[in-house]
PDB file of C-alpha atoms in Angstrom:
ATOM      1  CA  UNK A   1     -17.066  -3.400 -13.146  1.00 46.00           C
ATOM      2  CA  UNK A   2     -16.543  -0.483 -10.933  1.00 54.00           C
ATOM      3  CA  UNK A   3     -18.945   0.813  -8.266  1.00 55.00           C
ATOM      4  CA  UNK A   4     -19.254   3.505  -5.680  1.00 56.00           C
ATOM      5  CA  UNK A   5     -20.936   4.830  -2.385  1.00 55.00           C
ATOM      6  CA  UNK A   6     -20.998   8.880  -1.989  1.00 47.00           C
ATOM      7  CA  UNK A   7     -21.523  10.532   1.110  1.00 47.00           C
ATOM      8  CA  UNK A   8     -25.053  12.000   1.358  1.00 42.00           C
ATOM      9  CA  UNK A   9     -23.529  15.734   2.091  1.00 45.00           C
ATOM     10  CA  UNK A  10     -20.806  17.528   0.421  1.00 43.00           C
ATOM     11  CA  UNK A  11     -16.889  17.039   0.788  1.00 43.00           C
ATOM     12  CA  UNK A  12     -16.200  20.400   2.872  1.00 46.00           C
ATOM     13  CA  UNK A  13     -12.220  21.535   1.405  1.00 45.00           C
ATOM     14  CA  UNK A  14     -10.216  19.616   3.559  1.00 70.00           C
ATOM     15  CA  UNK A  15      -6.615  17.350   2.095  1.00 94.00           C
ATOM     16  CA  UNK A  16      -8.135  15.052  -0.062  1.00 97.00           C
ATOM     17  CA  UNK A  17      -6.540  11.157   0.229  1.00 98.00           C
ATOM     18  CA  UNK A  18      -6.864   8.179  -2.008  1.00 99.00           C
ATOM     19  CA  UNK A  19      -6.160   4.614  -0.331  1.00 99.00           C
ATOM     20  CA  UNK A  20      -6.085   1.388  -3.036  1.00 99.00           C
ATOM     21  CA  UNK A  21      -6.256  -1.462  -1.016  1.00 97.00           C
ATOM     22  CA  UNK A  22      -8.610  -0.496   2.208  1.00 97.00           C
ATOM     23  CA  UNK A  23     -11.178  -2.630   3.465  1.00 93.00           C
ATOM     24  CA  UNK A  24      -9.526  -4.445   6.020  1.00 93.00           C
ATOM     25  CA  UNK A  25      -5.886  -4.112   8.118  1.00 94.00           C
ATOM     26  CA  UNK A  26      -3.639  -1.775   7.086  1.00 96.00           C
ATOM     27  CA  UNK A  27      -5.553   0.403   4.490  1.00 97.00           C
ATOM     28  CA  UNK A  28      -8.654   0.165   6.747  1.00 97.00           C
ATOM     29  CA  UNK A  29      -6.116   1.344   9.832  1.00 97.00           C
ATOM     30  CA  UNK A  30      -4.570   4.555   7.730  1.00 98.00           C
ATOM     31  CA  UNK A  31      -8.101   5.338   6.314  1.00 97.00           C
ATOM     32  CA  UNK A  32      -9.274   5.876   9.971  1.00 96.00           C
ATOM     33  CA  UNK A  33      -6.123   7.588  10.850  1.00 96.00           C
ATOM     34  CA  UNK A  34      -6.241  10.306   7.937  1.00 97.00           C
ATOM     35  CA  UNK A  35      -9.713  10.602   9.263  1.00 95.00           C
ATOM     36  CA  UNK A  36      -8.680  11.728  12.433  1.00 93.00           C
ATOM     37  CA  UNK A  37      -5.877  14.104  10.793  1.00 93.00           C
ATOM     38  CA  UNK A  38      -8.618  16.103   8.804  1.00 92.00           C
ATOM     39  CA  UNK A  39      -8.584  14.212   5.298  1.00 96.00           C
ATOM     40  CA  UNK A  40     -11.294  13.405   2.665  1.00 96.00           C
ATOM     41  CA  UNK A  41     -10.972   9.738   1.550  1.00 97.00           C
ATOM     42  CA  UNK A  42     -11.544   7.816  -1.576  1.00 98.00           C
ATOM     43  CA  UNK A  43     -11.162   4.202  -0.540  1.00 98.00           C
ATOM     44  CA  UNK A  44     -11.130   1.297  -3.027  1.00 98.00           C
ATOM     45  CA  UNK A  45     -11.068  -2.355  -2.369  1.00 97.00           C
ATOM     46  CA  UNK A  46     -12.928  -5.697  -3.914  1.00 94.00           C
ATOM     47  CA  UNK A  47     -14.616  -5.933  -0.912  1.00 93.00           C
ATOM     48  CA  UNK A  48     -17.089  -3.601  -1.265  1.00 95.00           C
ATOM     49  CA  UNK A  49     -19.179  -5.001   1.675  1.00 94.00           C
ATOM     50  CA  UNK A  50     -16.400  -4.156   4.366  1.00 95.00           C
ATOM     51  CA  UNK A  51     -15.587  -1.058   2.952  1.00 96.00           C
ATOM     52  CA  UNK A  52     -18.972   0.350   2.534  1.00 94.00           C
ATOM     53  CA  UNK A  53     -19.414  -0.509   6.274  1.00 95.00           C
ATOM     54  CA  UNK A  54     -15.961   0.827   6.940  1.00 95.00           C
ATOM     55  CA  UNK A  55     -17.230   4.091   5.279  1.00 95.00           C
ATOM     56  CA  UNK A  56     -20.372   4.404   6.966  1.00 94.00           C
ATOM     57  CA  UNK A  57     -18.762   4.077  10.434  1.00 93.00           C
ATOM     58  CA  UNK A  58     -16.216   7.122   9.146  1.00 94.00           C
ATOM     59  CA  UNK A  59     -18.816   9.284   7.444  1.00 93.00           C
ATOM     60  CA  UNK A  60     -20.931   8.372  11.194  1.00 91.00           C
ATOM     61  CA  UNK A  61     -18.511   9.664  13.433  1.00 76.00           C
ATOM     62  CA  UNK A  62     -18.623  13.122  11.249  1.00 75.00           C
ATOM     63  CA  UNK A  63     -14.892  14.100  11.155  1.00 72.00           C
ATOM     64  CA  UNK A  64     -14.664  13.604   7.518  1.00 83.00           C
ATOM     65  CA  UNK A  65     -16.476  12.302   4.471  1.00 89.00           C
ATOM     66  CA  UNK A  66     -15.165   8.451   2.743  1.00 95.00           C
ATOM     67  CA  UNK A  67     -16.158   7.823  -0.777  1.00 96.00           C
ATOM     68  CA  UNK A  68     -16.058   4.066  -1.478  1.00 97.00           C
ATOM     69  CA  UNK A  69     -15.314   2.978  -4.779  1.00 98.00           C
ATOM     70  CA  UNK A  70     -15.241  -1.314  -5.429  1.00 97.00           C
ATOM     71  CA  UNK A  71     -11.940  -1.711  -8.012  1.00 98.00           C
ATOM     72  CA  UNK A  72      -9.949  -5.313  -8.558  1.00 97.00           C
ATOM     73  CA  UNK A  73      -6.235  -4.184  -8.925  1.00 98.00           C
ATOM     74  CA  UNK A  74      -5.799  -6.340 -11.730  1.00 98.00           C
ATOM     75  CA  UNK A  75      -8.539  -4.958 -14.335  1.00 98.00           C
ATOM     76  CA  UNK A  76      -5.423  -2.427 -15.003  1.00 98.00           C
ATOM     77  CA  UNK A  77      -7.008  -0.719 -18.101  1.00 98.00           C
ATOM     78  CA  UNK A  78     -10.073   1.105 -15.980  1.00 98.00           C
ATOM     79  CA  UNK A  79      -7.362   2.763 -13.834  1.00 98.00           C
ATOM     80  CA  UNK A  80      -7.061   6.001 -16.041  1.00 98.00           C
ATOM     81  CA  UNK A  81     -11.258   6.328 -15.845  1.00 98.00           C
ATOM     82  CA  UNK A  82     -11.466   5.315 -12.329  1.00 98.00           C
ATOM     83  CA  UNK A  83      -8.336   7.622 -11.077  1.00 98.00           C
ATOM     84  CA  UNK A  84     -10.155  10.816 -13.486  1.00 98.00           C
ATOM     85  CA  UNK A  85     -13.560   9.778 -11.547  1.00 97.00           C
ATOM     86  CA  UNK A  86     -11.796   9.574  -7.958  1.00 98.00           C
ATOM     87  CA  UNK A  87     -10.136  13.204  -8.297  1.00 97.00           C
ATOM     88  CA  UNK A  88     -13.089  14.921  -9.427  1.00 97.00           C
ATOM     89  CA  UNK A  89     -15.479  13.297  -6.643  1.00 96.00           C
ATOM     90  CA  UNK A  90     -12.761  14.255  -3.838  1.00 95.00           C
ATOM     91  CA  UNK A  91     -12.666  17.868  -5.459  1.00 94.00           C
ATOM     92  CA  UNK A  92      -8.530  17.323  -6.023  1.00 96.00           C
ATOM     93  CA  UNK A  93      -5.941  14.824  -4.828  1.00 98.00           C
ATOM     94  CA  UNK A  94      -3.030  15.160  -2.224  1.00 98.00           C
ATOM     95  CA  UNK A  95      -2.068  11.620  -0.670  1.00 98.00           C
ATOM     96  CA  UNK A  96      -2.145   8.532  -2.547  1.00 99.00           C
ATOM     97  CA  UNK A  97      -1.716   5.344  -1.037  1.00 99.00           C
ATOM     98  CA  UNK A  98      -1.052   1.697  -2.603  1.00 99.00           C
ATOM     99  CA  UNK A  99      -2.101  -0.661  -0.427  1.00 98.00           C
ATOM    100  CA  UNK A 100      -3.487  -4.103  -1.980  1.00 96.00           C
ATOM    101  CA  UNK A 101      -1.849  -6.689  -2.216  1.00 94.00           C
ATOM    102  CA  UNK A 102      -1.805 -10.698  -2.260  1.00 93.00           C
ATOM    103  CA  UNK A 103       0.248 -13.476  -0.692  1.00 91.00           C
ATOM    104  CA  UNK A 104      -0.295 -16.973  -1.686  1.00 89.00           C
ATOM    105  CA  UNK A 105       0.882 -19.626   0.763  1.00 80.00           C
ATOM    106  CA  UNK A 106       4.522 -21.085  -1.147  1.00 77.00           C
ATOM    107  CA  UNK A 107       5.420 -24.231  -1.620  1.00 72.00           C
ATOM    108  CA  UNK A 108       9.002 -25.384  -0.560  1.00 72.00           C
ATOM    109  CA  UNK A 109       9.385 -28.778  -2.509  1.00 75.00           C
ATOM    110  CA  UNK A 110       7.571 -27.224  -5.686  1.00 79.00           C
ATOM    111  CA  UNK A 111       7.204 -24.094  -7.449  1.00 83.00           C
ATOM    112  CA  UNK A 112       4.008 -22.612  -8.493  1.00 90.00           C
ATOM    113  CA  UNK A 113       4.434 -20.299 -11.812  1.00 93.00           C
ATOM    114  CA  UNK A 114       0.435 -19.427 -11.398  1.00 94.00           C
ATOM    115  CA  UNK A 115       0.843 -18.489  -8.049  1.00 94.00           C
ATOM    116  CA  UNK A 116       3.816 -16.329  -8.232  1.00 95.00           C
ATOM    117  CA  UNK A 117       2.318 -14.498 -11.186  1.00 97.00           C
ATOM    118  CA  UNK A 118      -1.141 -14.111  -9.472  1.00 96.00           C
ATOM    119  CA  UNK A 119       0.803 -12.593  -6.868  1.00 97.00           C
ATOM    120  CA  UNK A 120       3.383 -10.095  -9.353  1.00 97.00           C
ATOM    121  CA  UNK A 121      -0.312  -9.437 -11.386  1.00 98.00           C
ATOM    122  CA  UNK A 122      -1.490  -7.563  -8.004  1.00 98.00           C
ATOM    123  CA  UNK A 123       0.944  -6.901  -5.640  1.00 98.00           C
ATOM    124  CA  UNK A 124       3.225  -5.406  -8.366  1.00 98.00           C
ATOM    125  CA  UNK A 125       1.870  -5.001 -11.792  1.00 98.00           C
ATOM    126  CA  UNK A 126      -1.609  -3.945 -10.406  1.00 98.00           C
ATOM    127  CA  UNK A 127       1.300  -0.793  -8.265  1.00 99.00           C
ATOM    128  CA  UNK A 128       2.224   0.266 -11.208  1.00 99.00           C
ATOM    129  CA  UNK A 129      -0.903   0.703 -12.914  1.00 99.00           C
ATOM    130  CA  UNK A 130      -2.220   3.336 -10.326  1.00 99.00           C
ATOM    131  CA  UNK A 131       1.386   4.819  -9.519  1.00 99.00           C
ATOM    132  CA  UNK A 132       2.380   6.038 -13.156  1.00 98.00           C
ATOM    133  CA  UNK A 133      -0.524   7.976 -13.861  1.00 98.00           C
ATOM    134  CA  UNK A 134      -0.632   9.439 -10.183  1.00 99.00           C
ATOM    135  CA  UNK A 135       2.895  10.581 -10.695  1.00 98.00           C
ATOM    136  CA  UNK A 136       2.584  12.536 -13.773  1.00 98.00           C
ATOM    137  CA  UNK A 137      -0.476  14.068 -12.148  1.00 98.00           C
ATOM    138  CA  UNK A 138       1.619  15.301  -8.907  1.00 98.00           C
ATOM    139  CA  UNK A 139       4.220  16.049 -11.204  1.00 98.00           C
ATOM    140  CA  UNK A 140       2.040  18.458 -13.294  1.00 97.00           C
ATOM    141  CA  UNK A 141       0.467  20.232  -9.851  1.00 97.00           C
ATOM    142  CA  UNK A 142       4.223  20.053  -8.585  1.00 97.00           C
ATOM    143  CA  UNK A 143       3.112  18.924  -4.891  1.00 97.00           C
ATOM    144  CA  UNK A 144       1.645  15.886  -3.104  1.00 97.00           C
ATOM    145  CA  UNK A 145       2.782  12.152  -1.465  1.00 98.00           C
ATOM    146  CA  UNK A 146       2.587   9.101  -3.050  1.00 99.00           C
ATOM    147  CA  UNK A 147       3.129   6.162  -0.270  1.00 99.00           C
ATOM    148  CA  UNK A 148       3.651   2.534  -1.739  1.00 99.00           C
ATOM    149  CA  UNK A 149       2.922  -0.350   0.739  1.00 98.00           C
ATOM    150  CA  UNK A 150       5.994  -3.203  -0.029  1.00 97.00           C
ATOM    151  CA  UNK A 151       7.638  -5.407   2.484  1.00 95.00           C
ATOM    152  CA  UNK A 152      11.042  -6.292   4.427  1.00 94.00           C
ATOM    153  CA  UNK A 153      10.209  -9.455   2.410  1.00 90.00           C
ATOM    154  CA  UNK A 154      11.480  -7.379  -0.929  1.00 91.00           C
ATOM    155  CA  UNK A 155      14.839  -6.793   0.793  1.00 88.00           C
ATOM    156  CA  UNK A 156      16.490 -10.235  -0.179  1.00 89.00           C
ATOM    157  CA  UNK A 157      15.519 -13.366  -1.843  1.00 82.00           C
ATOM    158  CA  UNK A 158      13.990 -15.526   0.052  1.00 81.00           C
ATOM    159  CA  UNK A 159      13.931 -19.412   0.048  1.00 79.00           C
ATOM    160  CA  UNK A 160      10.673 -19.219   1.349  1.00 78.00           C
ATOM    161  CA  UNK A 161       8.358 -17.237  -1.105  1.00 87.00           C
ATOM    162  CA  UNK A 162      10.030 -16.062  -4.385  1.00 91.00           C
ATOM    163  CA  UNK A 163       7.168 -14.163  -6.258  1.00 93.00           C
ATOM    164  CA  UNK A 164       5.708 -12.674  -3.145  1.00 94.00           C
ATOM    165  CA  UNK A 165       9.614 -11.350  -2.555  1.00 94.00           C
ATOM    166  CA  UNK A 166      10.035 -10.455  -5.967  1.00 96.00           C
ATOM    167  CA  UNK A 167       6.989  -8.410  -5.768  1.00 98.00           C
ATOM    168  CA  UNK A 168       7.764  -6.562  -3.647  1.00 97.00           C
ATOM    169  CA  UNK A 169      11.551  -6.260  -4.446  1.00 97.00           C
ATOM    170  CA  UNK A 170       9.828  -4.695  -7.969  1.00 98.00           C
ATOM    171  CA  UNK A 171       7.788  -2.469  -5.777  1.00 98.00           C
ATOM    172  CA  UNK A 172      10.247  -0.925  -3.798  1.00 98.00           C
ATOM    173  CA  UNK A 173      12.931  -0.476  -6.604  1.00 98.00           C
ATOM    174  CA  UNK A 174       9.502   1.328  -8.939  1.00 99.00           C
ATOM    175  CA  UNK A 175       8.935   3.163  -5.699  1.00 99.00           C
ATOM    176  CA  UNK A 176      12.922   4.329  -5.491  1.00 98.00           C
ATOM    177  CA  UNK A 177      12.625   5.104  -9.430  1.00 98.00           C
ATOM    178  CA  UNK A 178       9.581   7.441  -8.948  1.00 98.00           C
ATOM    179  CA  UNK A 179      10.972   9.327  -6.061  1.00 98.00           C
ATOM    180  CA  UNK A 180      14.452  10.293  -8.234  1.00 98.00           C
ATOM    181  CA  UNK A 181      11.654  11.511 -11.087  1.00 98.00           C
ATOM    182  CA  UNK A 182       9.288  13.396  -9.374  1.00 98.00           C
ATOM    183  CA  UNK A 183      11.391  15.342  -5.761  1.00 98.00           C
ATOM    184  CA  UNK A 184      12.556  17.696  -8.066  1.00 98.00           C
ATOM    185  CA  UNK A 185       9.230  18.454  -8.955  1.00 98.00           C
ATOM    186  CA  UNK A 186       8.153  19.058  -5.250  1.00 98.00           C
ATOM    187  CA  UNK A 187       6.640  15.221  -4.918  1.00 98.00           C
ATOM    188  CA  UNK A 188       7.033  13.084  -1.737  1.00 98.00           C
ATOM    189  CA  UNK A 189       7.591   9.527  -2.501  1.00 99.00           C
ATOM    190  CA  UNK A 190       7.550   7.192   0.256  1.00 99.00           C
ATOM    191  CA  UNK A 191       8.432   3.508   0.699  1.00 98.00           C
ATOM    192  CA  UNK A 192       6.964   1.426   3.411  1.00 98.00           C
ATOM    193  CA  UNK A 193       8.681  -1.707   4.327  1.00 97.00           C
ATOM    194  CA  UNK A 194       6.431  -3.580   7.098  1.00 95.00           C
ATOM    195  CA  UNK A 195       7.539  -6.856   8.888  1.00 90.00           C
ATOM    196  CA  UNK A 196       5.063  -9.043  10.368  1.00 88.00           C
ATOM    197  CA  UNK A 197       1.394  -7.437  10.731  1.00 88.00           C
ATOM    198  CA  UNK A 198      -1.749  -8.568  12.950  1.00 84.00           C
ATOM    199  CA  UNK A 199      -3.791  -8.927   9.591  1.00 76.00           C
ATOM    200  CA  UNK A 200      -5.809 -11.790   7.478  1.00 70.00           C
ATOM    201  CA  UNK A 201      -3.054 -12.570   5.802  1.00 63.00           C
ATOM    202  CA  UNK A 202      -0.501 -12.715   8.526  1.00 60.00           C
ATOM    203  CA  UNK A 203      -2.754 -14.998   9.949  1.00 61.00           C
ATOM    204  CA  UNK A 204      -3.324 -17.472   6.978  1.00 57.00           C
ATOM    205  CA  UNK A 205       0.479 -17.853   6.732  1.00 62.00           C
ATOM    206  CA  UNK A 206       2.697 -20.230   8.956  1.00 57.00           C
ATOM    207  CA  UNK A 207       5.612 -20.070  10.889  1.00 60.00           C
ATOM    208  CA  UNK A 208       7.554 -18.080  13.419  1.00 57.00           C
ATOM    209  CA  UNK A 209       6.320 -13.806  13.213  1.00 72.00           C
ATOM    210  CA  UNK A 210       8.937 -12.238  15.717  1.00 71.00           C
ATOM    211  CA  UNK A 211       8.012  -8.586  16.039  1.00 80.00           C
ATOM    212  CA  UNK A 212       4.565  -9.018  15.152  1.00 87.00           C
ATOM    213  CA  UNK A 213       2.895  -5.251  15.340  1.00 91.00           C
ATOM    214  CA  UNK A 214      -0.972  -3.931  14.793  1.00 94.00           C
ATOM    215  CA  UNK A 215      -1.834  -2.147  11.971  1.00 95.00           C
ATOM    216  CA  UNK A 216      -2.736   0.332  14.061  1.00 96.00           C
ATOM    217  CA  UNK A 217       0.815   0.710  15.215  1.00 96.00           C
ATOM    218  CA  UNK A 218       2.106   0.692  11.487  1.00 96.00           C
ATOM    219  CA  UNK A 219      -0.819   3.459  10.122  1.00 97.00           C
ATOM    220  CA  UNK A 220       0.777   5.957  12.857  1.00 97.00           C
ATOM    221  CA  UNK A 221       4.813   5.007  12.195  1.00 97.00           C
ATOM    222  CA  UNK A 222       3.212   5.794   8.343  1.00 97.00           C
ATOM    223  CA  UNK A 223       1.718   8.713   8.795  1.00 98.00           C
ATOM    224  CA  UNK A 224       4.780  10.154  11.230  1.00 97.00           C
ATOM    225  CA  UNK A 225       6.800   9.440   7.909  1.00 97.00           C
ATOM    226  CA  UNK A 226       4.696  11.442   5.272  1.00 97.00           C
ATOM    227  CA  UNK A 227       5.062  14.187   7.878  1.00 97.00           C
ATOM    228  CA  UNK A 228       8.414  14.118   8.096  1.00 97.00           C
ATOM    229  CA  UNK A 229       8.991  13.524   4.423  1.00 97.00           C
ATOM    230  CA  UNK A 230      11.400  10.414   4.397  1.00 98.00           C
ATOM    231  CA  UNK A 231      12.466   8.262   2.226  1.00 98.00           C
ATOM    232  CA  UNK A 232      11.649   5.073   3.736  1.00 98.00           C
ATOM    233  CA  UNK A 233      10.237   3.717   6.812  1.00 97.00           C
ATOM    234  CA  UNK A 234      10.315   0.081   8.067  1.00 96.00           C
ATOM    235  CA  UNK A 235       7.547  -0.871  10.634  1.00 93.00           C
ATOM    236  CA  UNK A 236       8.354  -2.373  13.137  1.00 88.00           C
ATOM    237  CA  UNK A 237      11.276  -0.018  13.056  1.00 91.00           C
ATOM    238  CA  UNK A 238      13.974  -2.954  14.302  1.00 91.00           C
ATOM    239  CA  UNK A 239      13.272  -4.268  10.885  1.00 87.00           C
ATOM    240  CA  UNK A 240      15.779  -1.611   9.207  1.00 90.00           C
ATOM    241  CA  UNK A 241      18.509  -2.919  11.319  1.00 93.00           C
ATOM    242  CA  UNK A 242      17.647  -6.605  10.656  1.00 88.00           C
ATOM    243  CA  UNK A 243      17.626  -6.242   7.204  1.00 87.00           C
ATOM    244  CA  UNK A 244      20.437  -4.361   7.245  1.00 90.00           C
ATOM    245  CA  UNK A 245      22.283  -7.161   8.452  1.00 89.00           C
ATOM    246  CA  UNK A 246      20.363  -9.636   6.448  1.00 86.00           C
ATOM    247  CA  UNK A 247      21.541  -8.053   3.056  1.00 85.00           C
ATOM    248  CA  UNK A 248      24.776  -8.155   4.005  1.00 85.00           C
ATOM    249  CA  UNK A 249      24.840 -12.027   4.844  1.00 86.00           C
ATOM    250  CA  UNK A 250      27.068 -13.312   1.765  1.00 84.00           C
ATOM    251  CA  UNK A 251      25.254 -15.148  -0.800  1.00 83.00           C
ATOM    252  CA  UNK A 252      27.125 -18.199  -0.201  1.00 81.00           C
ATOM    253  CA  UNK A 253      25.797 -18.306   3.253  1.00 84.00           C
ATOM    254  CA  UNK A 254      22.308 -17.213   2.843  1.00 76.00           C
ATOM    255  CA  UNK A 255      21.295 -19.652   0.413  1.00 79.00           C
ATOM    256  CA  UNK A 256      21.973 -22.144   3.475  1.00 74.00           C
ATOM    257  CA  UNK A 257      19.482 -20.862   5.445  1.00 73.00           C
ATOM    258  CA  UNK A 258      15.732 -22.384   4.928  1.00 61.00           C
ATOM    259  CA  UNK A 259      13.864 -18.941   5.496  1.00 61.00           C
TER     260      UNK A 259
END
C-alpha cells in the first residue's frame, strides 16, 4: 500500500529530486539541503508520520515544495507504478537518491541467515529495484544523477557483520556497473561510502565509532560531490585513506582481526 501528501500549491519549475529512504538522518539531512539549493522533492519512507512532518516543516519555510509518498523498499513490484506516479507529480526528474537501508545487530558466535537476508532484501535488493528503472529513464533523457547511499562497511569483509557488508559490497559494485552504462549517455552516477553517522541506527549498534560525523556534515560532503561530478565520495573523508589501507591488509592477516 502506497500513500501520499501533495503540497496545497503548485510545484513552480525548479530541479526536481527524488530521495528513497528520508524520514529521518541522512535522507531527512539531504532533503533539507536540496531544499536550500532550489529543488522540488519527492520523499519516500515507511514512516510516513516523520516524513509528513518533515514535509510540512519544508513546504512551511516556503523555499520549495516536498511531496511525501509512504513506500516499504521491499514491496519491489509497485516500484515501476510508484516511480511513473513520482515523475509526473514532480513535473520531471533530475536527482535520484537511494537512501534506505537496514542494519540488524550481528551475532559473533552464530549466524543469522534471516537476518542477513532481511538486510540484502532492503539494503540491496530493494537498490536495485528503484536504480534499474531510474537508469534507463536518465539514459533515455541523456542527463541527470543517480546517488546510491552504501558504506565503508562494503569495502572488505568483515568479521563483524557479513550480510550488512555484503550489502553493501553488492551496492557499490551495482553502483560502479551503472556508472560504466549510463556516462556515456551524459548520466552522473555517484557512490557514497559513509563511516560512522550520528543516526538511529548508529546508535542501536555497539562498539567503538572513531570519526563519528552528523548527517548534516555528510548531506553537504554529498551534495559538494554531485556538483563536482565524482565518482565516489567517502564521508568522513579520512575513510578513503583507511580503507585504502584496510583492503590492502593481506587476507591472511585480516581474518585475525575481530572487527
Amino acid at each position: 500500500m502506497t500513500s501520499s501528501l501533495l503540497p496545497a500549491t503548485p510545484l513552480q519549475p525548479r530541479k526536481r529530486a527524488v530521495i528513497v529512504g528520508a524520514s529521518a538522518g541522512l535522507g531527512a539531512a539531504l532533503a533539507k539541503k536540496l531544499a536550500r539549493e532550489g529543488f522540488a522533492l519527492a520523499l519516500l519512507s515507511r514512516r510516513m508520520d516523520r516524513l509528513a512532518e518533515l514535509c510540512a516543516s519544508l513546504n512551511a519555510d516556503g523555499v520549495t515544495r516536498a511531496l511525501a509518498y509512504e513506500h516499504d523498499v521491499t514491496n519491489y513490484e509497485e516500484v515501476p507504478s510508484l516511480l511513473r506516479r513520482v515523475i509526473a507529480d514532480l513535473g520531471g526528474l533530475d536527482l535520484f537518491v537511494f537512501n534506505a537501508g537496514i542494519n540488524l545487530p550481528p551475532g559473533l558466535e552464530t549466524m543469522s541467515a534471516a537476518d542477513d537476508i532481511q538486510m540484502i532484501a532492503a539494503n540491496f535488493s530493494g537498490a536495485v529495484a528503484w536504480l534499474a528503472p531510474v537508469g534507463d529513464l536518465m539514459k533515455e533523457a541523456k542527463s541527470g544523477t543517480i546517488v546510491g547511499i552504501s558504506s565503508v562497511a562494503g569495502d572488505r569483509g568483515r568479521i563483524a557483520n557479513p550480510g550488512y557488508n555484503a550489502s553493501k559490497a553488492g551496492m557499490t559494485t551495482y553502483l560502479e556497473a551503472l556508472r560504466n552504462r549510463l556516462t556515456r549517455h551524459g548520466v552522473h552516477v555517484l557512490t557514497v561510502k559513509p563511516g560512522f553517522m550520528a543516526t538511529d541506527m548508529l546508535r542501536a549498534s555497539a562498539g567503538p565509532k572513531p570519526f563519528t560525523i552528523t548527517p548534516e556534515r555528510a548531506a553537504d560532503d554529498i551534495y559538494a560531490a554531485i556538483r563536482k561530478r565524482k565518482q565516489t565520495v567517502y564521508t568522513h573523508p579520512i575513510w578513503k585513506w583507511i580503507m585504502l589501507a584496510i583492503q590492502h591488509v593481506p587476507s591472511t592477516v585480516f581474518r585475525r582481526l575481530s572487527f
